């Protein structure tokens, strides 16, 4: 292969990589359209289960209980459980 052809191929590859990096670097993750439902708005039995899981330090279980009750995303559930944890602190 001629050296000039190799140079053009390398240059084309560099331009392609640069274009891909700049295209995907500026992408933003869309935010959740709806804020999470507060735990205090859930039925008392669900609230008790979530509070029990939080008090035992089982945050992941609390998130699972919340998601089962609300069909929320993981991010929304985590946010709601974090708020509930902060509210329960003395």
Short mmCIF file of N, CA and C in Angstrom, two decimals:
data_model
loop_
_atom_site.label_atom_id
_atom_site.label_comp_id
_atom_site.label_asym_id
_atom_site.label_seq_id
_atom_site.Cartn_x
_atom_site.Cartn_y
_atom_site.Cartn_z
N UNK A 1 0.86 -1.17 0.00
CA UNK A 1 0.00 0.00 0.00
C UNK A 1 0.91 1.24 0.00
N UNK A 2 0.53 2.20 -0.75
CA UNK A 2 1.31 3.42 -0.90
C UNK A 2 1.28 4.20 0.44
N UNK A 3 2.40 4.83 0.83
CA UNK A 3 2.44 5.59 2.09
C UNK A 3 1.40 6.72 2.15
N UNK A 4 1.14 7.35 1.01
CA UNK A 4 0.16 8.43 0.99
C UNK A 4 -1.24 7.89 1.29
N UNK A 5 -1.57 6.70 0.82
CA UNK A 5 -2.86 6.07 1.08
C UNK A 5 -2.99 5.73 2.57
N UNK A 6 -1.90 5.23 3.15
CA UNK A 6 -1.90 4.93 4.58
C UNK A 6 -2.15 6.21 5.39
N UNK A 7 -1.49 7.28 4.99
CA UNK A 7 -1.66 8.56 5.68
C UNK A 7 -3.10 9.04 5.61
N UNK A 8 -3.73 8.92 4.44
CA UNK A 8 -5.13 9.32 4.30
C UNK A 8 -6.05 8.46 5.16
N UNK A 9 -5.80 7.16 5.23
CA UNK A 9 -6.61 6.28 6.06
C UNK A 9 -6.47 6.62 7.54
N UNK A 10 -5.27 6.88 7.99
CA UNK A 10 -5.05 7.25 9.38
C UNK A 10 -5.72 8.59 9.68
N UNK A 11 -5.61 9.53 8.80
CA UNK A 11 -6.24 10.83 8.98
C UNK A 11 -7.76 10.69 9.03
N UNK A 12 -8.33 9.87 8.15
CA UNK A 12 -9.78 9.64 8.16
C UNK A 12 -10.22 8.98 9.47
N UNK A 13 -9.42 8.05 9.98
CA UNK A 13 -9.74 7.39 11.24
C UNK A 13 -9.69 8.39 12.41
N UNK A 14 -8.71 9.26 12.42
CA UNK A 14 -8.60 10.27 13.48
C UNK A 14 -9.80 11.21 13.44
N UNK A 15 -10.20 11.64 12.25
CA UNK A 15 -11.35 12.53 12.12
C UNK A 15 -12.62 11.82 12.59
N UNK A 16 -12.78 10.55 12.24
CA UNK A 16 -13.94 9.78 12.66
C UNK A 16 -14.00 9.64 14.18
N UNK A 17 -12.90 9.31 14.80
CA UNK A 17 -12.85 9.18 16.27
C UNK A 17 -13.15 10.52 16.93
N UNK A 18 -12.58 11.60 16.42
CA UNK A 18 -12.84 12.92 16.97
C UNK A 18 -14.33 13.26 16.88
N UNK A 19 -14.93 12.98 15.74
CA UNK A 19 -16.35 13.28 15.55
C UNK A 19 -17.21 12.47 16.52
N UNK A 20 -16.90 11.18 16.68
CA UNK A 20 -17.67 10.34 17.60
C UNK A 20 -17.53 10.81 19.05
N UNK A 21 -16.33 11.16 19.45
CA UNK A 21 -16.11 11.62 20.82
C UNK A 21 -16.89 12.90 21.09
N UNK A 22 -16.83 13.85 20.18
CA UNK A 22 -17.54 15.11 20.41
C UNK A 22 -19.05 14.92 20.34
N UNK A 23 -19.52 13.99 19.53
CA UNK A 23 -20.96 13.77 19.43
C UNK A 23 -21.51 13.17 20.71
N UNK A 24 -20.86 12.18 21.27
CA UNK A 24 -21.37 11.50 22.45
C UNK A 24 -20.99 12.18 23.75
N UNK A 25 -19.98 13.01 23.74
CA UNK A 25 -19.56 13.72 24.95
C UNK A 25 -20.62 14.71 25.40
N UNK A 26 -21.29 15.35 24.46
CA UNK A 26 -22.24 16.40 24.79
C UNK A 26 -23.66 15.89 25.03
N UNK A 27 -23.86 14.59 24.94
CA UNK A 27 -25.20 14.05 25.20
C UNK A 27 -25.54 14.20 26.67
N UNK A 28 -26.77 14.56 26.93
CA UNK A 28 -27.22 14.68 28.31
C UNK A 28 -28.28 13.61 28.56
N UNK A 29 -28.24 13.07 29.75
CA UNK A 29 -29.23 12.07 30.14
C UNK A 29 -30.51 12.80 30.51
N UNK A 30 -31.63 12.43 29.91
CA UNK A 30 -32.88 13.13 30.25
C UNK A 30 -33.28 12.84 31.69
N UNK A 31 -33.82 13.85 32.33
CA UNK A 31 -34.28 13.69 33.70
C UNK A 31 -35.62 12.98 33.71
N UNK A 32 -35.95 12.40 34.86
CA UNK A 32 -37.25 11.76 35.00
C UNK A 32 -38.33 12.82 34.88
N UNK A 33 -39.37 12.56 34.07
CA UNK A 33 -40.40 13.57 33.87
C UNK A 33 -41.26 13.82 35.11
N UNK A 34 -41.40 12.83 35.95
CA UNK A 34 -42.24 12.97 37.13
C UNK A 34 -41.40 12.78 38.38
N UNK A 35 -41.60 13.62 39.40
CA UNK A 35 -40.90 13.39 40.66
C UNK A 35 -41.46 12.14 41.34
N UNK A 36 -40.68 11.52 42.20
CA UNK A 36 -41.17 10.31 42.85
C UNK A 36 -42.31 10.61 43.83
N UNK A 37 -43.17 9.62 44.03
CA UNK A 37 -44.26 9.73 44.98
C UNK A 37 -43.65 9.65 46.38
N UNK A 38 -43.96 10.59 47.26
CA UNK A 38 -43.41 10.50 48.62
C UNK A 38 -43.87 9.23 49.33
N UNK A 39 -43.01 8.68 50.14
CA UNK A 39 -43.36 7.47 50.88
C UNK A 39 -44.58 7.72 51.76
N UNK A 40 -44.70 8.94 52.27
CA UNK A 40 -45.84 9.26 53.15
C UNK A 40 -47.18 9.20 52.42
N UNK A 41 -47.18 9.19 51.09
CA UNK A 41 -48.42 9.08 50.31
C UNK A 41 -48.81 7.64 50.02
N UNK A 42 -47.96 6.69 50.41
CA UNK A 42 -48.24 5.28 50.16
C UNK A 42 -49.12 4.71 51.28
N UNK A 43 -49.75 3.56 51.04
CA UNK A 43 -50.56 2.93 52.09
C UNK A 43 -49.74 2.66 53.35
N UNK A 44 -50.38 2.68 54.52
CA UNK A 44 -49.65 2.51 55.79
C UNK A 44 -48.84 1.22 55.87
N UNK A 45 -49.34 0.13 55.31
CA UNK A 45 -48.59 -1.13 55.35
C UNK A 45 -47.29 -1.05 54.57
N UNK A 46 -47.33 -0.39 53.43
CA UNK A 46 -46.13 -0.21 52.61
C UNK A 46 -45.14 0.71 53.33
N UNK A 47 -45.67 1.78 53.92
CA UNK A 47 -44.81 2.69 54.68
C UNK A 47 -44.09 1.95 55.81
N UNK A 48 -44.84 1.11 56.52
CA UNK A 48 -44.25 0.35 57.63
C UNK A 48 -43.15 -0.59 57.14
N UNK A 49 -43.40 -1.24 56.01
CA UNK A 49 -42.39 -2.16 55.45
C UNK A 49 -41.13 -1.39 55.05
N UNK A 50 -41.33 -0.24 54.42
CA UNK A 50 -40.18 0.57 54.01
C UNK A 50 -39.42 1.08 55.23
N UNK A 51 -40.15 1.57 56.23
CA UNK A 51 -39.50 2.08 57.44
C UNK A 51 -38.73 0.98 58.17
N UNK A 52 -39.30 -0.23 58.19
CA UNK A 52 -38.62 -1.36 58.83
C UNK A 52 -37.32 -1.68 58.09
N UNK A 53 -37.38 -1.71 56.76
CA UNK A 53 -36.18 -2.00 55.97
C UNK A 53 -35.12 -0.92 56.18
N UNK A 54 -35.55 0.34 56.22
CA UNK A 54 -34.61 1.45 56.43
C UNK A 54 -33.97 1.34 57.81
N UNK A 55 -34.78 1.02 58.83
CA UNK A 55 -34.25 0.95 60.20
C UNK A 55 -33.24 -0.19 60.36
N UNK A 56 -33.37 -1.24 59.54
CA UNK A 56 -32.42 -2.34 59.59
C UNK A 56 -31.22 -2.10 58.67
N UNK A 57 -31.20 -0.96 57.99
CA UNK A 57 -30.09 -0.65 57.09
C UNK A 57 -30.17 -1.35 55.75
N UNK A 58 -31.34 -1.83 55.39
CA UNK A 58 -31.52 -2.56 54.13
C UNK A 58 -32.16 -1.64 53.10
N UNK A 59 -31.38 -0.70 52.63
CA UNK A 59 -31.86 0.31 51.69
C UNK A 59 -32.33 -0.32 50.38
N UNK A 60 -31.62 -1.31 49.91
CA UNK A 60 -31.99 -1.95 48.64
C UNK A 60 -33.36 -2.61 48.77
N UNK A 61 -33.62 -3.26 49.90
CA UNK A 61 -34.93 -3.86 50.10
C UNK A 61 -36.02 -2.79 50.16
N UNK A 62 -35.72 -1.66 50.79
CA UNK A 62 -36.68 -0.56 50.84
C UNK A 62 -36.98 -0.05 49.44
N UNK A 63 -35.96 0.04 48.60
CA UNK A 63 -36.14 0.48 47.22
C UNK A 63 -37.01 -0.53 46.46
N UNK A 64 -36.78 -1.82 46.68
CA UNK A 64 -37.59 -2.85 46.02
C UNK A 64 -39.05 -2.76 46.44
N UNK A 65 -39.29 -2.57 47.72
CA UNK A 65 -40.66 -2.45 48.21
C UNK A 65 -41.33 -1.23 47.58
N UNK A 66 -40.61 -0.12 47.53
CA UNK A 66 -41.15 1.11 46.94
C UNK A 66 -41.47 0.89 45.46
N UNK A 67 -40.56 0.25 44.73
CA UNK A 67 -40.79 0.02 43.30
C UNK A 67 -41.97 -0.91 43.06
N UNK A 68 -42.12 -1.92 43.91
CA UNK A 68 -43.27 -2.82 43.77
C UNK A 68 -44.58 -2.07 43.98
N UNK A 69 -44.57 -1.10 44.90
CA UNK A 69 -45.79 -0.37 45.22
C UNK A 69 -46.11 0.72 44.20
N UNK A 70 -45.09 1.26 43.54
CA UNK A 70 -45.31 2.43 42.69
C UNK A 70 -44.95 2.25 41.23
N UNK A 71 -44.22 1.20 40.88
CA UNK A 71 -43.71 0.99 39.51
C UNK A 71 -42.78 2.13 39.08
N UNK A 72 -42.09 2.71 40.03
CA UNK A 72 -41.17 3.81 39.75
C UNK A 72 -39.85 3.27 39.20
N UNK A 73 -39.07 4.16 38.59
CA UNK A 73 -37.73 3.77 38.13
C UNK A 73 -36.82 3.61 39.35
N UNK A 74 -35.67 3.00 39.11
CA UNK A 74 -34.71 2.81 40.20
C UNK A 74 -34.27 4.17 40.75
N UNK A 75 -34.02 5.12 39.87
CA UNK A 75 -33.56 6.44 40.32
C UNK A 75 -34.64 7.14 41.16
N UNK A 76 -35.89 7.04 40.73
CA UNK A 76 -36.98 7.66 41.49
C UNK A 76 -37.14 6.98 42.84
N UNK A 77 -37.06 5.66 42.86
CA UNK A 77 -37.20 4.92 44.11
C UNK A 77 -36.08 5.26 45.07
N UNK A 78 -34.86 5.33 44.57
CA UNK A 78 -33.73 5.67 45.44
C UNK A 78 -33.91 7.06 46.01
N UNK A 79 -34.35 7.99 45.19
CA UNK A 79 -34.56 9.35 45.66
C UNK A 79 -35.62 9.39 46.76
N UNK A 80 -36.72 8.68 46.56
CA UNK A 80 -37.80 8.67 47.56
C UNK A 80 -37.33 8.02 48.87
N UNK A 81 -36.57 6.94 48.77
CA UNK A 81 -36.08 6.26 49.96
C UNK A 81 -35.04 7.13 50.67
N UNK A 82 -34.20 7.82 49.94
CA UNK A 82 -33.23 8.74 50.56
C UNK A 82 -33.95 9.83 51.33
N UNK A 83 -34.99 10.40 50.74
CA UNK A 83 -35.75 11.45 51.42
C UNK A 83 -36.38 10.88 52.68
N UNK A 84 -36.97 9.70 52.59
CA UNK A 84 -37.59 9.09 53.77
C UNK A 84 -36.55 8.83 54.86
N UNK A 85 -35.35 8.39 54.47
CA UNK A 85 -34.28 8.15 55.45
C UNK A 85 -33.89 9.45 56.15
N UNK A 86 -33.79 10.53 55.38
CA UNK A 86 -33.43 11.82 55.97
C UNK A 86 -34.52 12.32 56.91
N UNK A 87 -35.76 12.05 56.56
CA UNK A 87 -36.88 12.50 57.40
C UNK A 87 -36.93 11.73 58.71
N UNK A 88 -36.46 10.50 58.73
CA UNK A 88 -36.51 9.67 59.93
C UNK A 88 -35.35 9.94 60.87
N UNK A 89 -34.34 10.64 60.44
CA UNK A 89 -33.19 10.92 61.31
C UNK A 89 -33.60 11.88 62.42
N UNK A 90 -33.05 11.65 63.61
CA UNK A 90 -33.40 12.53 64.74
C UNK A 90 -32.83 13.92 64.63
#
